[in-house]
CSV table of C-alpha atoms in Angstrom, one decimal:
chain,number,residue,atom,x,y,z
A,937,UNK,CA,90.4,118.6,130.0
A,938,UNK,CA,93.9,117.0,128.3
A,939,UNK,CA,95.8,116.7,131.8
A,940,UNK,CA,94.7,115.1,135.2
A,941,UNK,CA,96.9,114.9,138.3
A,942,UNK,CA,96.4,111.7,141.1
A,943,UNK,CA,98.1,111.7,144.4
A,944,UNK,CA,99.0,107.9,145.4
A,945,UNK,CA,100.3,107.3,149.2
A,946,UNK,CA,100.5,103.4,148.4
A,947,UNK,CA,100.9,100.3,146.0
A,948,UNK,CA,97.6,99.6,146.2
A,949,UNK,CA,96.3,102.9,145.5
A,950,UNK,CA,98.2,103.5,142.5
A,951,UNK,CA,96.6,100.2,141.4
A,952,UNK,CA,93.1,101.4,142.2
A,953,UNK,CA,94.1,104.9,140.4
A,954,UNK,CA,94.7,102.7,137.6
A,955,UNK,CA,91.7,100.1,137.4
A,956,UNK,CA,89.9,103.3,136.8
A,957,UNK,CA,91.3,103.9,134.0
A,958,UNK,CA,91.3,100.2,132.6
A,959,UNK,CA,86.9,100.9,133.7
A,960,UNK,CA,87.2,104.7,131.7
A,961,UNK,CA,88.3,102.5,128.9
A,962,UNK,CA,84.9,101.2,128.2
A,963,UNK,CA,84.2,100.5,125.1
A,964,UNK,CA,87.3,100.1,123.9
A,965,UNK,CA,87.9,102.5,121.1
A,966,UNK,CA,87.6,101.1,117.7
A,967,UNK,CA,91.2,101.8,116.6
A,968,UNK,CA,92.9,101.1,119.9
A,969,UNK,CA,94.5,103.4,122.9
A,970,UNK,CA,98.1,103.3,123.9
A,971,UNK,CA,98.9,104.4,127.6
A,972,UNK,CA,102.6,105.0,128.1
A,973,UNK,CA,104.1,105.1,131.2
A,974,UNK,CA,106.5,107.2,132.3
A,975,UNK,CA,109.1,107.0,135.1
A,976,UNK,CA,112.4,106.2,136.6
A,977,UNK,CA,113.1,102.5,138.5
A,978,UNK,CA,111.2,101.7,141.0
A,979,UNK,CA,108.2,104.6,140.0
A,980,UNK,CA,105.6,102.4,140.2
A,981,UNK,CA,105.0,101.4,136.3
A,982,UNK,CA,104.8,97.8,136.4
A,983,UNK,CA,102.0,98.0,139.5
A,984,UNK,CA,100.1,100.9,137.5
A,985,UNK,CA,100.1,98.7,134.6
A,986,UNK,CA,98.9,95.4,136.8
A,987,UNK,CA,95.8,97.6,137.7
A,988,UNK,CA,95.1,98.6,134.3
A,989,UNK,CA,95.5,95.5,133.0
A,990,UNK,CA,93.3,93.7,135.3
A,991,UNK,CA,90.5,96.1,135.0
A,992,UNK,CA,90.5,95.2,131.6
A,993,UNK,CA,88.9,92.1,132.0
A,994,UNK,CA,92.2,89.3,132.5
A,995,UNK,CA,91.3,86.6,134.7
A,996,UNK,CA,91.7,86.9,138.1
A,997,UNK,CA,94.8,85.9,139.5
A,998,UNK,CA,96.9,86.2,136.6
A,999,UNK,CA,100.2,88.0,137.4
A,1000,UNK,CA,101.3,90.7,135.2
A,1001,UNK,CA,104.8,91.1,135.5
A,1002,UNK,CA,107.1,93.8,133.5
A,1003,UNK,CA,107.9,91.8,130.0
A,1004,UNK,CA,111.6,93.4,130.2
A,1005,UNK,CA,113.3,90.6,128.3
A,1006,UNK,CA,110.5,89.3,126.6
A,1007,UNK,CA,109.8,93.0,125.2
A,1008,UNK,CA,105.9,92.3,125.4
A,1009,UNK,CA,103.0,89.7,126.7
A,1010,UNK,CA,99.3,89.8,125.4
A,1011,UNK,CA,96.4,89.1,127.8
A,1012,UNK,CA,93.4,88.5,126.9
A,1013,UNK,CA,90.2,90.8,128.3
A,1014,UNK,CA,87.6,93.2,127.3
A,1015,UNK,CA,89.9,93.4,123.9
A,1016,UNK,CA,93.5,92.1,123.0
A,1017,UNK,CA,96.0,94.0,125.8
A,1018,UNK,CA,99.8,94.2,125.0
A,1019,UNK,CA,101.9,95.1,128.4
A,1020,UNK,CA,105.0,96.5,126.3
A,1021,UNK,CA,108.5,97.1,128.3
A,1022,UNK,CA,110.7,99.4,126.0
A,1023,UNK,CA,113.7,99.9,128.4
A,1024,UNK,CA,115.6,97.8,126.7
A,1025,UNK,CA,114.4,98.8,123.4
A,1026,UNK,CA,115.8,101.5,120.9
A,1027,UNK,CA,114.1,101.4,118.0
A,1028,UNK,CA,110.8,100.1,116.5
A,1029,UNK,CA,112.9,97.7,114.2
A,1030,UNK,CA,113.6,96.2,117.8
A,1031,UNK,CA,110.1,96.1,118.4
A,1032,UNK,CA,109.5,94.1,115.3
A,1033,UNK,CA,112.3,92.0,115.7
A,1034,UNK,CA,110.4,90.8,119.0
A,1035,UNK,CA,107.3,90.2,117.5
A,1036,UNK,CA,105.0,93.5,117.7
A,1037,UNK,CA,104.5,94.8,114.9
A,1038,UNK,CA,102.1,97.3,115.5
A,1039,UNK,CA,101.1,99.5,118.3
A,1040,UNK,CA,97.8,99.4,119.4
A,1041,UNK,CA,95.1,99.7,116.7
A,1042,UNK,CA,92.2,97.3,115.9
A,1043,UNK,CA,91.1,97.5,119.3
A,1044,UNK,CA,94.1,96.5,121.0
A,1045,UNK,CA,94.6,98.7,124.5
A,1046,UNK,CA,98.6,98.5,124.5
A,1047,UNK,CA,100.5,99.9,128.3
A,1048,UNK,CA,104.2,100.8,127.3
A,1049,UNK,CA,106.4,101.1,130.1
A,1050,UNK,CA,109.1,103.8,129.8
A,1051,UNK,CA,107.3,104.8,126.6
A,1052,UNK,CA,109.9,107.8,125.6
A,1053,UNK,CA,112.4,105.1,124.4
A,1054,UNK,CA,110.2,104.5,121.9
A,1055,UNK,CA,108.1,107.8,121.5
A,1056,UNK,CA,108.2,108.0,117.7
A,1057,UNK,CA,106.4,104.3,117.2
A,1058,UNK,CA,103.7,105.5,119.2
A,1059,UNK,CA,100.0,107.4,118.1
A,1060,UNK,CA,100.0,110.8,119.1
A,1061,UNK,CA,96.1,110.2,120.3
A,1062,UNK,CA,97.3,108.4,123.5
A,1063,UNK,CA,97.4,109.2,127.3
A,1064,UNK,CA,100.9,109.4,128.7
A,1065,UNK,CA,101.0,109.2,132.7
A,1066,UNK,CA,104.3,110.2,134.6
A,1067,UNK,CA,104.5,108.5,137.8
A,1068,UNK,CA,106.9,110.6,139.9
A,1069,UNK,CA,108.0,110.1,143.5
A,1070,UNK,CA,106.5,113.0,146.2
A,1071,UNK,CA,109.7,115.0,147.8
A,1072,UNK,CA,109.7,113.5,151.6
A,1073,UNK,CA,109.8,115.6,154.4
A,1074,UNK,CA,112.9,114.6,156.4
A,1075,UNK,CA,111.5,114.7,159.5
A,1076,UNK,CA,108.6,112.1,158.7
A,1077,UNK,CA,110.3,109.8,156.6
A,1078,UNK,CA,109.1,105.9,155.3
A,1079,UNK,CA,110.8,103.0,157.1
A,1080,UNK,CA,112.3,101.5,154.1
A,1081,UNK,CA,112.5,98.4,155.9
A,1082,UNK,CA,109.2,97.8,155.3
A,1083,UNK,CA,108.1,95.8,152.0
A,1084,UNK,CA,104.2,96.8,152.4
A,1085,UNK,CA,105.3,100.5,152.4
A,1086,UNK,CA,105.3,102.7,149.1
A,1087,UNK,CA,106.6,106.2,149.0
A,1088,UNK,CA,104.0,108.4,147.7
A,1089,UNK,CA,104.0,109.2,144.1
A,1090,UNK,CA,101.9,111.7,141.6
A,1091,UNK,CA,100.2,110.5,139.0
A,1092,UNK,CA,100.5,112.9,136.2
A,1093,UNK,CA,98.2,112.3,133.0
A,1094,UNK,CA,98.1,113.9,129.7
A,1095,UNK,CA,95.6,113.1,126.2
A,1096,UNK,CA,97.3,113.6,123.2
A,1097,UNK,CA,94.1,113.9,121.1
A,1098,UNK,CA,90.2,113.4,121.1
A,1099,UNK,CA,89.7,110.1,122.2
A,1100,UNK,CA,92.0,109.8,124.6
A,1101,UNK,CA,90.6,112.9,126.1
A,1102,UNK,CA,87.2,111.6,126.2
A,1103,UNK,CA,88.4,108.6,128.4
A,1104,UNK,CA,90.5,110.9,130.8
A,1105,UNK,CA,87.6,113.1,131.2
A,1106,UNK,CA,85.8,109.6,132.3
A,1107,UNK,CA,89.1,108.3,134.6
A,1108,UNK,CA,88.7,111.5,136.7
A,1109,UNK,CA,85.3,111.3,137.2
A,1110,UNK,CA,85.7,107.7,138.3
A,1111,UNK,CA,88.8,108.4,140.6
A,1112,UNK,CA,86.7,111.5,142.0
A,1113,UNK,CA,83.7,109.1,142.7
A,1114,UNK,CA,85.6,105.9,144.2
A,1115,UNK,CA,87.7,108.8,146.3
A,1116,UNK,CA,83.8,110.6,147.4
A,1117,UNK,CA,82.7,106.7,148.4
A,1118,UNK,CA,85.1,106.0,150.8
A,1119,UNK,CA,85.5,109.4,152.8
C-alpha cells in the first residue's frame, strides 16, 4: 500500500487522524522520516501537525503553533521533531540561512507545512498528506459563525519509498482500529 485516504468532519478528528500516525511512527526509523503537508490556508496543516507532534512524545500542554516567521521549532519527544513552515521559504539556502540545515535524518521526524515550496530539499522516502476541503452540499451548509465547527476535509496520504510505506501500512491499521472502537 503507497496511498491511504482519511475522511475528517472536525478539528479534532484530523488531530486524532494524525496522532496515529505520530503512534505508526514507532520506532523511529534510524535515518529519520519527513511528513510534508500539503494544502491551501486554512486546510488544516498546522492542527494535523499539533497531533503528530504530540503523539510523538512532547509534553503535554505544549502548544505547537505554525513556525511561519521563525521557519522552524524543535520539540523534544520520542526523538528530536522539527515542525518546519516553508510558505515563506523559496529555497533550501533559505532554509539554512534560518538554521536547519538538514532535513530529517539521524532520527529526527521533521513535519513541513506546505512542503512543495521546498520539494527538492526533501527525501523522496517520505509520506506526503494533502489535506483538501470536502465540496459542501448547498443545502446543508456549516454555520461559519461557529469557531468549534471545521468543514470537513480528506486526508490524502502517499509513501515515497520503503519505509515510509511500512509506517502507512501501520497508520491505517491504527485509524481503522480507533474508528472499529468507537462504533
Amino acid at each position: 500500500m503507497t496511498t491511504a485516504s482519511f475522511p475528517s468532519d472536525s478539528a479534532a478528528q484530523t488531530r486524532h487522524i494524525a496522532a496515529c500516525l505520530g503512534a505508526a511512527i514507532d520506532p523511529v526509523p534510524r535515518g529519520g522520516l519527513v511528513v510534508g503537508l500539503h494544502g491551501d490556508l486554512g486546510a488544516g496543516k498546522t492542527v494535523f501537525a499539533g497531533g503528530l507532534i504530540g503523539a510523538l512524545g512532547i509534553p503535554a500542554g505544549t502548544v505547537v503553533a505554525s513556525p511561519t516567521f521563525t521557519v522552524f521549532r524543535s520539540y523534544r519527544g520520542r526523538a528530536l521533531i522539527e515542525h518546519v513552515d516553508a510558505y515563506m521559504v523559496n529555497s533550501r539556502s533559505a532554509l539554512e540561512g534560518a538554521g536547519l540545515h538538514e532535513i530529517g535524518g539521524n532520527g529526527h521526524v521533521t513535519c513541513v507545512e506546505w512542503a512543495e515550496r521546498i520539494a527538492d530539499a526533501l527525501p523522496k522516502d517520505r509520506i506526503d498528506v494533502d489535506l483538501q476541503p470536502i465540496p459542501q452540499d448547498p443545502a446543508h451548509p456549516i454555520d461559519a459563525s461557529r469557531l468549534d465547527v471545521a468543514p470537513p476535509r480528506r486526508i490524502e496520504a502517499r509513501a515515497g519509498g520503503a519505509i515510509s510505506a511500512r509506517i502507512l501500512e501501520r497508520w491505517v491499521s491504527l485509524v481503522a482500529a480507533s474508528t472499529s472502537e468507537v462504533s
